[in-house]
GROMACS .gro file of C-alpha atoms in nm:
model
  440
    1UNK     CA    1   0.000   0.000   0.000
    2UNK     CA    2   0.123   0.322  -0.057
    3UNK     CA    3  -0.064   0.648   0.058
    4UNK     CA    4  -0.356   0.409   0.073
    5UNK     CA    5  -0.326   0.283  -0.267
    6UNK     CA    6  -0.308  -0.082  -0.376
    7UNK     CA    7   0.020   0.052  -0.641
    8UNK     CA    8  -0.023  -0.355  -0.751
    9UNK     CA    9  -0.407  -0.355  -0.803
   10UNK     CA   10  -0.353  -0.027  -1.000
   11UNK     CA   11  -0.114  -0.267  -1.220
   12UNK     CA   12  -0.330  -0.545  -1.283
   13UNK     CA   13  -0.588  -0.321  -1.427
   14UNK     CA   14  -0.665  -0.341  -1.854
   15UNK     CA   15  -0.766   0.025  -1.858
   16UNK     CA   16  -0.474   0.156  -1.678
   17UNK     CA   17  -0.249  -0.019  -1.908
   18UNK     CA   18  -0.376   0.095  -2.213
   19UNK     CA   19  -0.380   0.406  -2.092
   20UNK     CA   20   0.049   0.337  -2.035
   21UNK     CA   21   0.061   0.208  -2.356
   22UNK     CA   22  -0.092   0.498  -2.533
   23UNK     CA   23   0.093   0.730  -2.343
   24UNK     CA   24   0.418   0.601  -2.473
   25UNK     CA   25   0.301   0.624  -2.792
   26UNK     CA   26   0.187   0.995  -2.790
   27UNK     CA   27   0.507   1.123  -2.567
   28UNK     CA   28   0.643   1.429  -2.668
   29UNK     CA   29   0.988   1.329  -2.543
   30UNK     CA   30   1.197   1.055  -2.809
   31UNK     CA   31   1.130   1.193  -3.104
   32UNK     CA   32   1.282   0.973  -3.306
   33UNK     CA   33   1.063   0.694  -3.164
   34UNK     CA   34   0.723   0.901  -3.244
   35UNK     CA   35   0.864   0.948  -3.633
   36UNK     CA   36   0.936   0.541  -3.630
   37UNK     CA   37   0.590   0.437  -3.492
   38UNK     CA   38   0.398   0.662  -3.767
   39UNK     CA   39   0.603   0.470  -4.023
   40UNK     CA   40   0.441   0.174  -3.875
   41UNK     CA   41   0.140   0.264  -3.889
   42UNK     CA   42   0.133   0.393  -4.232
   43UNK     CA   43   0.268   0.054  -4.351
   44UNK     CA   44  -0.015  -0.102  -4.216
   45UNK     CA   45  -0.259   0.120  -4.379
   46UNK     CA   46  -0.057   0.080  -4.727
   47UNK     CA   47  -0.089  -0.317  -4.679
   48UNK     CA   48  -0.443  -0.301  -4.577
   49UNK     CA   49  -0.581  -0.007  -4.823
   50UNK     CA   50  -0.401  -0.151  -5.091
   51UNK     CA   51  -0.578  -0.537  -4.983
   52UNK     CA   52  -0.894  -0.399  -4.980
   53UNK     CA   53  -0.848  -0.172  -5.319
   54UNK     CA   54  -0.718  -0.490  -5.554
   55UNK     CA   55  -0.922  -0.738  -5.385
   56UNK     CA   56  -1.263  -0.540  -5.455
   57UNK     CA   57  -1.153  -0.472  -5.836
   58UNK     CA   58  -1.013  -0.880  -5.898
   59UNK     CA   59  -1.373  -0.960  -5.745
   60UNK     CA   60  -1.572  -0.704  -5.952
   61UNK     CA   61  -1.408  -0.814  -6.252
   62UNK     CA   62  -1.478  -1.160  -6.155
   63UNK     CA   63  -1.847  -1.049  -6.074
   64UNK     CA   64  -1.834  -0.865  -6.447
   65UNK     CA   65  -1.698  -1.200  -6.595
   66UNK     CA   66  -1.930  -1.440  -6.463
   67UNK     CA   67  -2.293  -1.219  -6.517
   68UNK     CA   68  -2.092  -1.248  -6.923
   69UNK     CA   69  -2.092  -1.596  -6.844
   70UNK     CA   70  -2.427  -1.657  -6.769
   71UNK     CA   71  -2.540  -1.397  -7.053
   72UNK     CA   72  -2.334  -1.556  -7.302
   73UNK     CA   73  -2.423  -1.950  -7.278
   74UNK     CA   74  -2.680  -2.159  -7.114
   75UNK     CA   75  -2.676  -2.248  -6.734
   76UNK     CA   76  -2.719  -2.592  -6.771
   77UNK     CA   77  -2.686  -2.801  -7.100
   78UNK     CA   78  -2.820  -3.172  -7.140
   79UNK     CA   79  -2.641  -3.405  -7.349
   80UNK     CA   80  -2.622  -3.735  -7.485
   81UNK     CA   81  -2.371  -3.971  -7.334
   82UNK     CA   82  -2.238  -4.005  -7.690
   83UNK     CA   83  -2.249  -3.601  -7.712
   84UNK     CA   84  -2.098  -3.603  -8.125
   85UNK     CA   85  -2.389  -3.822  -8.194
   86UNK     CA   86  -2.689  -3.675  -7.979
   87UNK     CA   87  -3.027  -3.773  -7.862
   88UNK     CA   88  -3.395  -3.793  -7.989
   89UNK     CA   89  -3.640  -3.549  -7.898
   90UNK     CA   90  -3.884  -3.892  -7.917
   91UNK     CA   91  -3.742  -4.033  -7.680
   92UNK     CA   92  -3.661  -3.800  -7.433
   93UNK     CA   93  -3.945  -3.539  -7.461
   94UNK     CA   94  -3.871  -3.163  -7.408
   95UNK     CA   95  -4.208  -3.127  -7.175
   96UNK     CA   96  -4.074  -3.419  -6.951
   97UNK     CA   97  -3.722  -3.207  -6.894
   98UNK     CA   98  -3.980  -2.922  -6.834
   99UNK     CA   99  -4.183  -3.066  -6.556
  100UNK     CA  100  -3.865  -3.201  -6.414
  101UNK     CA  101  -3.754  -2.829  -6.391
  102UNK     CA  102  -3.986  -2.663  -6.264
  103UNK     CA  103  -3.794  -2.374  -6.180
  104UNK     CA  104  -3.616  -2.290  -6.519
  105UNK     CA  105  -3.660  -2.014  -6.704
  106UNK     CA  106  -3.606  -2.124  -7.039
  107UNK     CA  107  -3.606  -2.402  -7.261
  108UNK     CA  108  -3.406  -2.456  -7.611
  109UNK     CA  109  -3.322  -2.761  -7.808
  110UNK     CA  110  -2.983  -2.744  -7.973
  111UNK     CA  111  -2.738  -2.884  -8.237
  112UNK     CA  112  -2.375  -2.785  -8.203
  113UNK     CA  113  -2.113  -2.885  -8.447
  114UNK     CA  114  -1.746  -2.787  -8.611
  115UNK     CA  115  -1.746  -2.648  -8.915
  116UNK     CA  116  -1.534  -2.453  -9.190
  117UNK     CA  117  -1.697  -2.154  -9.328
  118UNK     CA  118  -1.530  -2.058  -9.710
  119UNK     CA  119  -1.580  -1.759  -9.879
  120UNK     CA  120  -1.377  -1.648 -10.188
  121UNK     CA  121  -0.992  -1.748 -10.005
  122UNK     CA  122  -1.101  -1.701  -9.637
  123UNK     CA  123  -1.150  -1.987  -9.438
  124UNK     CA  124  -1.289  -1.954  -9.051
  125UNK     CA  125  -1.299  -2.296  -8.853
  126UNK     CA  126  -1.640  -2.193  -8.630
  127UNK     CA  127  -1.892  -2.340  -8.404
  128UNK     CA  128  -2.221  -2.366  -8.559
  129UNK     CA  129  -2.537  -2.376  -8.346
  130UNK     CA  130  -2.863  -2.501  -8.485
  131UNK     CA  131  -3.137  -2.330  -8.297
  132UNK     CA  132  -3.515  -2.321  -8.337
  133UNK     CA  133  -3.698  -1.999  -8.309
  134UNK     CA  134  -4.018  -2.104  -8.156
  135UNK     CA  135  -3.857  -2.159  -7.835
  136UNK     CA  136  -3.692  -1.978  -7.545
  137UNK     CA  137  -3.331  -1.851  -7.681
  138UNK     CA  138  -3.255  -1.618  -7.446
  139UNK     CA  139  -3.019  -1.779  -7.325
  140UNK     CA  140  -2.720  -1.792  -7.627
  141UNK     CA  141  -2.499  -1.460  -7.673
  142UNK     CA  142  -2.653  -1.385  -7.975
  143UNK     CA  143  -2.975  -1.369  -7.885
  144UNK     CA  144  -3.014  -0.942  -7.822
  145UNK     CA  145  -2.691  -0.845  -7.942
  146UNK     CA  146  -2.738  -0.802  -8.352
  147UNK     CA  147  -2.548  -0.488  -8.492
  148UNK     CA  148  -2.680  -0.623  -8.884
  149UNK     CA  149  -2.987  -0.824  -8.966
  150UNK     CA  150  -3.220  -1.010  -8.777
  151UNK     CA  151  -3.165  -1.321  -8.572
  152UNK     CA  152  -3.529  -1.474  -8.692
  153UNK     CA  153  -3.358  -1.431  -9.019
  154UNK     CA  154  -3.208  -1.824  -8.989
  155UNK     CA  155  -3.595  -1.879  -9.070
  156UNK     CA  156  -3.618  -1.777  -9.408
  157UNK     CA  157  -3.428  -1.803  -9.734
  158UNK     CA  158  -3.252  -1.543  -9.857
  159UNK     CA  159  -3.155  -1.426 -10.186
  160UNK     CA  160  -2.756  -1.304 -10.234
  161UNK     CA  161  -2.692  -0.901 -10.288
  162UNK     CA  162  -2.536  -1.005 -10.580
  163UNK     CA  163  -2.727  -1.257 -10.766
  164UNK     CA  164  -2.841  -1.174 -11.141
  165UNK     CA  165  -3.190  -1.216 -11.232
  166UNK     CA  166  -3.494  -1.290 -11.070
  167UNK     CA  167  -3.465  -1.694 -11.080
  168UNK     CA  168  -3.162  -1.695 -10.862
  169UNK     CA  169  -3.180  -1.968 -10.632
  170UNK     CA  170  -3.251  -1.820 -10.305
  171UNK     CA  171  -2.993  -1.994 -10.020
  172UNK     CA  172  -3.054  -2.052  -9.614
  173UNK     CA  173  -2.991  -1.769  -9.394
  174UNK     CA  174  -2.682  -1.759  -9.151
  175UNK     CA  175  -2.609  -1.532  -8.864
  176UNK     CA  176  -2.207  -1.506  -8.800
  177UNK     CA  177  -2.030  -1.304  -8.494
  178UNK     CA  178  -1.857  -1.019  -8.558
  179UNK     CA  179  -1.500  -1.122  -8.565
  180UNK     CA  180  -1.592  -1.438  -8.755
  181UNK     CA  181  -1.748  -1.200  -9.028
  182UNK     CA  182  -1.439  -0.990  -9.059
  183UNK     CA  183  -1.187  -1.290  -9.059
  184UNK     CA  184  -1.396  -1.403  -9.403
  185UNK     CA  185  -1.407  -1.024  -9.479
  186UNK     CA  186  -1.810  -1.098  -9.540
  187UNK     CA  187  -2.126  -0.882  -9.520
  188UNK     CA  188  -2.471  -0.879  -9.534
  189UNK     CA  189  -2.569  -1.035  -9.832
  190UNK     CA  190  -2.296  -1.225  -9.945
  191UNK     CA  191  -2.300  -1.613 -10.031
  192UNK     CA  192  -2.063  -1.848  -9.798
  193UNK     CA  193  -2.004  -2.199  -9.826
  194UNK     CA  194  -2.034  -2.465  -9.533
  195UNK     CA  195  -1.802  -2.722  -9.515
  196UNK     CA  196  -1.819  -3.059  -9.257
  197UNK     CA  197  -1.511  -3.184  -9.164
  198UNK     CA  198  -1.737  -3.501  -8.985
  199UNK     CA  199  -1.964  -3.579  -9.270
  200UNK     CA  200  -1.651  -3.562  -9.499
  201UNK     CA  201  -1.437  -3.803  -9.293
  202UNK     CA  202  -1.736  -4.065  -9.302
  203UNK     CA  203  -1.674  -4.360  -9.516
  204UNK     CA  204  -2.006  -4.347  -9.617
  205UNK     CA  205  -2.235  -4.045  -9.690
  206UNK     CA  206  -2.605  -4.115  -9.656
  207UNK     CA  207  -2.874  -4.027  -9.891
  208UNK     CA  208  -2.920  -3.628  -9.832
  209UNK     CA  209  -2.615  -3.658  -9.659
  210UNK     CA  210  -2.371  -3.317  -9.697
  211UNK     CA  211  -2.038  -3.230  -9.717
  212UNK     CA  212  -2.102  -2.826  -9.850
  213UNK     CA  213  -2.374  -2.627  -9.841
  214UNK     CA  214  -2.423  -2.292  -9.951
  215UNK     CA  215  -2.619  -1.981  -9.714
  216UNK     CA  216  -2.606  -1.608  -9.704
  217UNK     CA  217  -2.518  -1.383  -9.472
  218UNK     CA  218  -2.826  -1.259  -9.304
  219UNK     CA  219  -2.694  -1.121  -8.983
  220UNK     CA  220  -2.387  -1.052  -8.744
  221UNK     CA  221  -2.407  -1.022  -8.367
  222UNK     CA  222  -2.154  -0.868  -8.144
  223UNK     CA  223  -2.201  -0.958  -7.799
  224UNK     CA  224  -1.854  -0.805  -7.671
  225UNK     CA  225  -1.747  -1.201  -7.546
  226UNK     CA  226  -1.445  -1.318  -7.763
  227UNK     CA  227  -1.498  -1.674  -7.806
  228UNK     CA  228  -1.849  -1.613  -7.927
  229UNK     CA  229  -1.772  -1.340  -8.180
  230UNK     CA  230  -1.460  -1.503  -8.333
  231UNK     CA  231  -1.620  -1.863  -8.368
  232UNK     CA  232  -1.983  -1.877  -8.325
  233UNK     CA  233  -2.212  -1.947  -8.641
  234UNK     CA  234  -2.613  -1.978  -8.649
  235UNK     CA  235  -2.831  -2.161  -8.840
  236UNK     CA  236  -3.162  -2.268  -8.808
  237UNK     CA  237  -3.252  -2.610  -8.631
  238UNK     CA  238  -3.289  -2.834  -8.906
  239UNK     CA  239  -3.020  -2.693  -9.097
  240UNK     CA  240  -2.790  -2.707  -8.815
  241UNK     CA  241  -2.852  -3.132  -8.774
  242UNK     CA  242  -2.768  -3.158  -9.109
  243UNK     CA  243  -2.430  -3.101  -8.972
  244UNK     CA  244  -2.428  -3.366  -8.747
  245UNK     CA  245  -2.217  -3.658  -8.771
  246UNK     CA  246  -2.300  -3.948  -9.010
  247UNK     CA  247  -2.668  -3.723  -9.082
  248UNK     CA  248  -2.969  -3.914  -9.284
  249UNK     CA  249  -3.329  -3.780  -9.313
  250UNK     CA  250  -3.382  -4.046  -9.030
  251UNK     CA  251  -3.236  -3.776  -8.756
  252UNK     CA  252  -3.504  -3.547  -8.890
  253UNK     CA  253  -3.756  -3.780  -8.839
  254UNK     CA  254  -3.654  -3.834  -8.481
  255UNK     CA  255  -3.567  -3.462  -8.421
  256UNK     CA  256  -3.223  -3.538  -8.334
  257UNK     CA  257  -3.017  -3.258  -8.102
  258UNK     CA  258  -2.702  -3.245  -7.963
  259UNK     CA  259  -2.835  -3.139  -7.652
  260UNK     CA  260  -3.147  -2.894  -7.432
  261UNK     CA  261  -3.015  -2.594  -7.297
  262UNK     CA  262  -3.169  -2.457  -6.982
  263UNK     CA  263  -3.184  -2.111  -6.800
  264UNK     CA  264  -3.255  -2.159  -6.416
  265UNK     CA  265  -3.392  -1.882  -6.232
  266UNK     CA  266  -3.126  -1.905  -6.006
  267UNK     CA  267  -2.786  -2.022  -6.179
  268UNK     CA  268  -2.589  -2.107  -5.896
  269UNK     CA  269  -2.836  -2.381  -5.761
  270UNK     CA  270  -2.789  -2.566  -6.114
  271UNK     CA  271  -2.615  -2.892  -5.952
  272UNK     CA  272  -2.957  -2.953  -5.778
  273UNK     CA  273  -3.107  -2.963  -6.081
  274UNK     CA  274  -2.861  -3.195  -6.193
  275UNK     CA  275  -2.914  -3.408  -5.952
  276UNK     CA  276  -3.267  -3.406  -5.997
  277UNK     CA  277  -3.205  -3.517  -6.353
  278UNK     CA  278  -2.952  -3.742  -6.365
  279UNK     CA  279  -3.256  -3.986  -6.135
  280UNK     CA  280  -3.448  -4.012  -6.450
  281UNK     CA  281  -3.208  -3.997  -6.735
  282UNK     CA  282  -2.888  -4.162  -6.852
  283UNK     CA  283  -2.725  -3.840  -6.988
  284UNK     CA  284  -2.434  -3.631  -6.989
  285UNK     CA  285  -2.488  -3.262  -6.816
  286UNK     CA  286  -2.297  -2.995  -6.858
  287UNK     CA  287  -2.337  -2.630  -6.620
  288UNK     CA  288  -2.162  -2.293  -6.686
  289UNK     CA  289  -1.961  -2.391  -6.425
  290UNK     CA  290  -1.807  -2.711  -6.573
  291UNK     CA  291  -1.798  -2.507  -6.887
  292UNK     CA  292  -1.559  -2.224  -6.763
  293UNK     CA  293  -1.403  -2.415  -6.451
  294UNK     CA  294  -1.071  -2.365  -6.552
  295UNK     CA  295  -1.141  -2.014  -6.551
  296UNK     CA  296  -1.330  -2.013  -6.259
  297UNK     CA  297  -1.020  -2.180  -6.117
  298UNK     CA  298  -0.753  -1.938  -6.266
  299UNK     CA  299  -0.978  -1.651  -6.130
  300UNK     CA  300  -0.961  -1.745  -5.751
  301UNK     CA  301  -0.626  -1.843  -5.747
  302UNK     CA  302  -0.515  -1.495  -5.893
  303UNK     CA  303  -0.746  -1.362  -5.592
  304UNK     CA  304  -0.558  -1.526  -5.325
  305UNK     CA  305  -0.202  -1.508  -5.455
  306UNK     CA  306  -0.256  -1.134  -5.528
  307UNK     CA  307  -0.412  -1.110  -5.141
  308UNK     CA  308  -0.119  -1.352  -5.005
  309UNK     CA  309   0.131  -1.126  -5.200
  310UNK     CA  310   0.000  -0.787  -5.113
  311UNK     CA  311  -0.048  -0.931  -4.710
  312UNK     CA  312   0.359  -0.900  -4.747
  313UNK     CA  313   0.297  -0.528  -4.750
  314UNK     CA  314   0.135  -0.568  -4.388
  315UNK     CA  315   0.418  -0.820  -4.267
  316UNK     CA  316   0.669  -0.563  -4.321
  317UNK     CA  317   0.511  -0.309  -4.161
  318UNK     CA  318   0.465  -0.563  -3.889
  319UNK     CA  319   0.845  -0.625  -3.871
  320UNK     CA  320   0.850  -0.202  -3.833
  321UNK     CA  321   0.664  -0.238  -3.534
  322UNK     CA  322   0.905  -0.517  -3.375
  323UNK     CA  323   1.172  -0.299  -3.444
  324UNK     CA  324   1.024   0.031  -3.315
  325UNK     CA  325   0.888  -0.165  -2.983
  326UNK     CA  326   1.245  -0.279  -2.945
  327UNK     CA  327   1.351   0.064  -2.981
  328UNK     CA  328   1.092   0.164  -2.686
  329UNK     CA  329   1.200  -0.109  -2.447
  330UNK     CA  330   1.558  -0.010  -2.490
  331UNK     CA  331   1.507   0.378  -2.411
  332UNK     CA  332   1.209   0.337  -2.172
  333UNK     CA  333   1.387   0.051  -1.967
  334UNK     CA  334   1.380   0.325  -1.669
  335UNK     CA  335   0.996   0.309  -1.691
  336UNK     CA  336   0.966  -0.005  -1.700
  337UNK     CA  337   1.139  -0.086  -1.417
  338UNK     CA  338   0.981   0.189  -1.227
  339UNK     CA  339   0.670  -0.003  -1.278
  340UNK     CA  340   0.783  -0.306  -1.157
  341UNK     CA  341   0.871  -0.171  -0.855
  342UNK     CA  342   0.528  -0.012  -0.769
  343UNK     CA  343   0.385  -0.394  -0.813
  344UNK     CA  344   0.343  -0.469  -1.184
  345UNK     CA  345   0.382  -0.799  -1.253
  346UNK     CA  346   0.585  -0.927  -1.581
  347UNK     CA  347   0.268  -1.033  -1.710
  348UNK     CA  348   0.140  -0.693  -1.672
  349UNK     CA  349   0.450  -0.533  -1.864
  350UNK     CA  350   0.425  -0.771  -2.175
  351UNK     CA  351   0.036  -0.716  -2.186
  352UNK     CA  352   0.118  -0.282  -2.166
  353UNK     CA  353   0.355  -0.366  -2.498
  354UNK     CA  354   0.083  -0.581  -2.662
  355UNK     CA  355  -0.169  -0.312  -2.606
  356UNK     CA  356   0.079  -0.103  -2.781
  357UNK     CA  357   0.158  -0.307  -3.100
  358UNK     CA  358  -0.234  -0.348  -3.102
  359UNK     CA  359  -0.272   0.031  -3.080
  360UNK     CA  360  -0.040   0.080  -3.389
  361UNK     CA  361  -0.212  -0.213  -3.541
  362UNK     CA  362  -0.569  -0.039  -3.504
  363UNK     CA  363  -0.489   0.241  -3.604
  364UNK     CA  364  -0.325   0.154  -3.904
  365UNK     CA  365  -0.612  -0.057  -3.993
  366UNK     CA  366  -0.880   0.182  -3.924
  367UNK     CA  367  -0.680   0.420  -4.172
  368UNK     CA  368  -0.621   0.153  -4.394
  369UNK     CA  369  -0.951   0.040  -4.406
  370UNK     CA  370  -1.104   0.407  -4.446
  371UNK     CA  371  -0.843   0.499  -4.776
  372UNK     CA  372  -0.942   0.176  -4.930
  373UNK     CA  373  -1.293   0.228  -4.937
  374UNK     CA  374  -1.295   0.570  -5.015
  375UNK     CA  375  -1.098   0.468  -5.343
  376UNK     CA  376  -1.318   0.197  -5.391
  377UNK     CA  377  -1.638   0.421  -5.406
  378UNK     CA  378  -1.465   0.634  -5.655
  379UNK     CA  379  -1.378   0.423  -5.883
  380UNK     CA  380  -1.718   0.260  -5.831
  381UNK     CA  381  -1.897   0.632  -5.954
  382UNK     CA  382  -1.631   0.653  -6.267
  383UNK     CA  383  -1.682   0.239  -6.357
  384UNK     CA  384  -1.854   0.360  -6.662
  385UNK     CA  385  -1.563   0.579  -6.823
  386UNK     CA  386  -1.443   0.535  -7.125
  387UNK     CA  387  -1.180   0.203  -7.220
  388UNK     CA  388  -0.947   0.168  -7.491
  389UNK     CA  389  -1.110   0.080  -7.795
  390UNK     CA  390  -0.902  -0.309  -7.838
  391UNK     CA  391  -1.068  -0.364  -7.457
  392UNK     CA  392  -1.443  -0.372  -7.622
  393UNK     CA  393  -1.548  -0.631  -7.376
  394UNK     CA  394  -1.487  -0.401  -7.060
  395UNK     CA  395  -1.689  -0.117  -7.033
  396UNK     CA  396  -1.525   0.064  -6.709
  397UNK     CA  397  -1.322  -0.060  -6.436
  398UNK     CA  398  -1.560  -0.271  -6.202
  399UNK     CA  399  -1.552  -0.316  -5.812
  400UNK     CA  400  -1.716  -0.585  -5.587
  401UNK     CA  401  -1.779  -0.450  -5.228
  402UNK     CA  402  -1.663  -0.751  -5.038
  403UNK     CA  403  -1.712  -0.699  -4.678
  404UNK     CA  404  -1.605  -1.116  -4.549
  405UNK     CA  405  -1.306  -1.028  -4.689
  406UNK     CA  406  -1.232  -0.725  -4.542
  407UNK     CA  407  -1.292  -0.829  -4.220
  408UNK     CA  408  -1.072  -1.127  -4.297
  409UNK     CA  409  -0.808  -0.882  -4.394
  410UNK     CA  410  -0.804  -0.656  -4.112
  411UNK     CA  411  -0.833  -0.908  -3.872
  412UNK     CA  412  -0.491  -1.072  -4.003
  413UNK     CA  413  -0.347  -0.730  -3.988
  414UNK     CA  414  -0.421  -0.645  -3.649
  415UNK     CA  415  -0.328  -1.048  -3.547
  416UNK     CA  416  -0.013  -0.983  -3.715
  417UNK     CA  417   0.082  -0.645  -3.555
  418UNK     CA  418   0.006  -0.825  -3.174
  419UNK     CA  419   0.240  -1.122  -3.317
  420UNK     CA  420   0.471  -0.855  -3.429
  421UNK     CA  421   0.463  -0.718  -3.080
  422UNK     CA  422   0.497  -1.035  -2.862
  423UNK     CA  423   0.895  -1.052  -2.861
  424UNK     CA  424   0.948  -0.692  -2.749
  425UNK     CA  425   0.710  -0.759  -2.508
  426UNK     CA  426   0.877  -1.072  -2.356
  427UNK     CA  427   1.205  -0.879  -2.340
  428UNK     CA  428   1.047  -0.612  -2.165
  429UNK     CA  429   0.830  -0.802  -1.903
  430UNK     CA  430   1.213  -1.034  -1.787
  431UNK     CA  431   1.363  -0.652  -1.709
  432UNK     CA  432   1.495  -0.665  -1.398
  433UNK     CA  433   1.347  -0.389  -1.182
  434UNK     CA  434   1.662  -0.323  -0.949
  435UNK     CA  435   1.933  -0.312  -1.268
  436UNK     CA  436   1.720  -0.041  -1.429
  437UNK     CA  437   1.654   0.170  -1.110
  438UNK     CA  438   2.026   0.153  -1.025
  439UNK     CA  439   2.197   0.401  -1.319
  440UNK     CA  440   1.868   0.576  -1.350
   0.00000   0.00000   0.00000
């Protein structure tokens, strides 16, 4: 007791010893120290504005890249287990997949093959689609993005721009993305020829089998999504099964597809519909998530090695604050043993330096935290500025408020400052109170 004060109760007690530890912080006297310890705390706000800036635009580009995705291909596409050869619509009625799926959103029958597309001494290698107008197509890239023509021009027959005479035979329409029309150098109008690399492998063609066939140029489509543009055909249904491998009239007779593509109204619960499906049928099934899971893939893993890299920013800063507590337990060993004396414990002294690397840590965070976001709201008002013209497919820089993960990140930070603090607080708490009081 001293002056009837418990000096040792005084000691024990959290607020008292964060008042100590902010005290040491704010001191007017060691200068030096004060200019060290803002140091430290500005690298923690560089590592944690800087986690929370490229985080949020890596997941609003992801974000940007997946609603493309889902805009640009079905959520869910049935197959046969022999895909190349397909199924029958006989046999495996469309209104059956329908009551099975209650909750989709759209329906669409399909035929996808390879082809080569000729025209004059341009060749494009492309992916023609076969699709049928009387159903739900909202689901394919091409559906509302036509720059020339019509898409329900697949329907008709069209006559080539630069036939002669009236009694020109009028050809099938075709719909080609824009990069696959300017590889052929084609237009609207202009007469292509079809060419089937399976049908022309087969050792035996078929009565109204095909190898060529000839269609015009009816429409192009630019949906801003690469692999669409540069190697997406579309022809209508029938004309697309043609196509298929080993084709015979029989396939139309059956209705032959290569597959059903599906829209769910909610495209992330598409494996239960999958396994709703595969109960009743023997089939292959294919989501947009099998369809772009290397991407998918790639994508996370460039999150998380970006976030482990850029968490190196906050480990230095953490090593700062080692070094700057060392600092303080060298040039306020007086204090320290002053303290001891009065009747705080050692494990009262290391918890007074872990308040402190804490206090550096919150701070830092809380600055961090408050830069990042700031920057993060502006570039969320300016997403929609201008982008260089060979970056068509992004239409402003994007950003993905992701608040698990900053909570995630600041709660490393401010682990790592304590951990950063732990050894100067060990060497301070085994001071020995009667060697510092001696030369003081």
């Amino acid at each position: 007791m001293a002056g009837g004060v418990d000096l040792a109760a005084v000691g024990t007690n959290s607020s008292f010893l964060q008042w100590a530890a902010w005290r040491q912080l704010v001191s007017s006297r060691g200068h030096g120290l004060s200019f060290m310890t803002v140091f430290s705390i500005l690298g923690v706000t560089l590592g944690v504005a800087a986690l929370i800036i490229v985080l949020s635009v890596m997941g609003g580009f992801e974000q940007d890249l997946k609603s493309k995705m889902l805009r640009g291909q079905p959520h869910l596409e049935i197959l046969a287990s022999n895909p190349i050869l397909g199924f029958s619509l006989n046999e495996i009625p469309l209104d059956q997949i329908k009551k099975l799926v209650p909750e989709g959103a759209g329906f669409s029958p399909f035929t996808e093959t390879d082809v080569v597309i000729k025209q004059g001494k341009h060749l494009a290698a492309v992916n023609l689609v076969g699709i049928d107008l009387k159903y739900d197509n909202t689901m394919w890239a091409f559906w509302d993005t036509m720059v020339d023509g019509e898409l329900k021009s697949i329907d008709e027959n069209v006559q080539p721009l630069l036939s002669i005479g009236p009694e020109t035979s009028k050809f099938p329409g075709i719909v080609l993305g824009e990069g696959v029309a300017g590889q052929l150098g084609t237009d609207l109008g202009d007469e292509i020829t079809l060419v089937s690399p399976q049908a022309a492998s087969g050792a035996v063609l078929f009565s109204g089998g095909t190898i060529t066939r000839t269609y015009v140029v009816s429409g192009i489509f630019r949906s801003r999504i690469f692999t669409y543009d540069s190697k997406w055909a579309v022809v209508r249904l029938d004309e697309g099964r043609k196509f298929m491998t080993d084709y015979d009239p029989y396939l139309d007779i059956e209705r032959y597809v290569t597959g059903i593509a599906i829209n769910a109204a909610d495209p992330y619960e598409v494996d239960d519909i999958i396994a709703r499906l595969k109960t009743k049928f023997d089939l292959k099934f294919r989501s947009w998530k099998d369809a772009n899971s290397a991407l998918l893939f790639a994508l996370q893993l460039e999150k998380y090695t970006m976030g482990a890299i850029l968490m190196l920013i906050v480990l230095v800063a953490v090593f700062s604050i080692s070094g700057t507590m060392m600092m303080t337990v060298f040039h306020k060993k007086t204090q320290v043993c002053l303290m001891r004396s009065i009747g705080m414990t050692q494990k009262d002294i290391a918890r007074l330096y872990i308040y402190q690397g804490a206090a550096i840590g919150v701070i830092g965070i809380t600055l961090g935290l408050l830069i990042g976001l700031g920057v993060c709201f502006g570039i969320y008002e300016l997403r929609y500025i201008d982008m260089p013209a060979n970056l068509n497919s992004i239409r402003g820089l994007p950003v993905k408020f992701l608040p698990l993960e900053y909570v995630i990140v600041c709660f490393t930070a401010l682990v790592l400052a304590i951990l950063g603090a732990l050894y100067p607080a060990l060497i301070a708490s085994r001071q020995n109170p009667s060697s510092g009081l001696r030369y003081s």
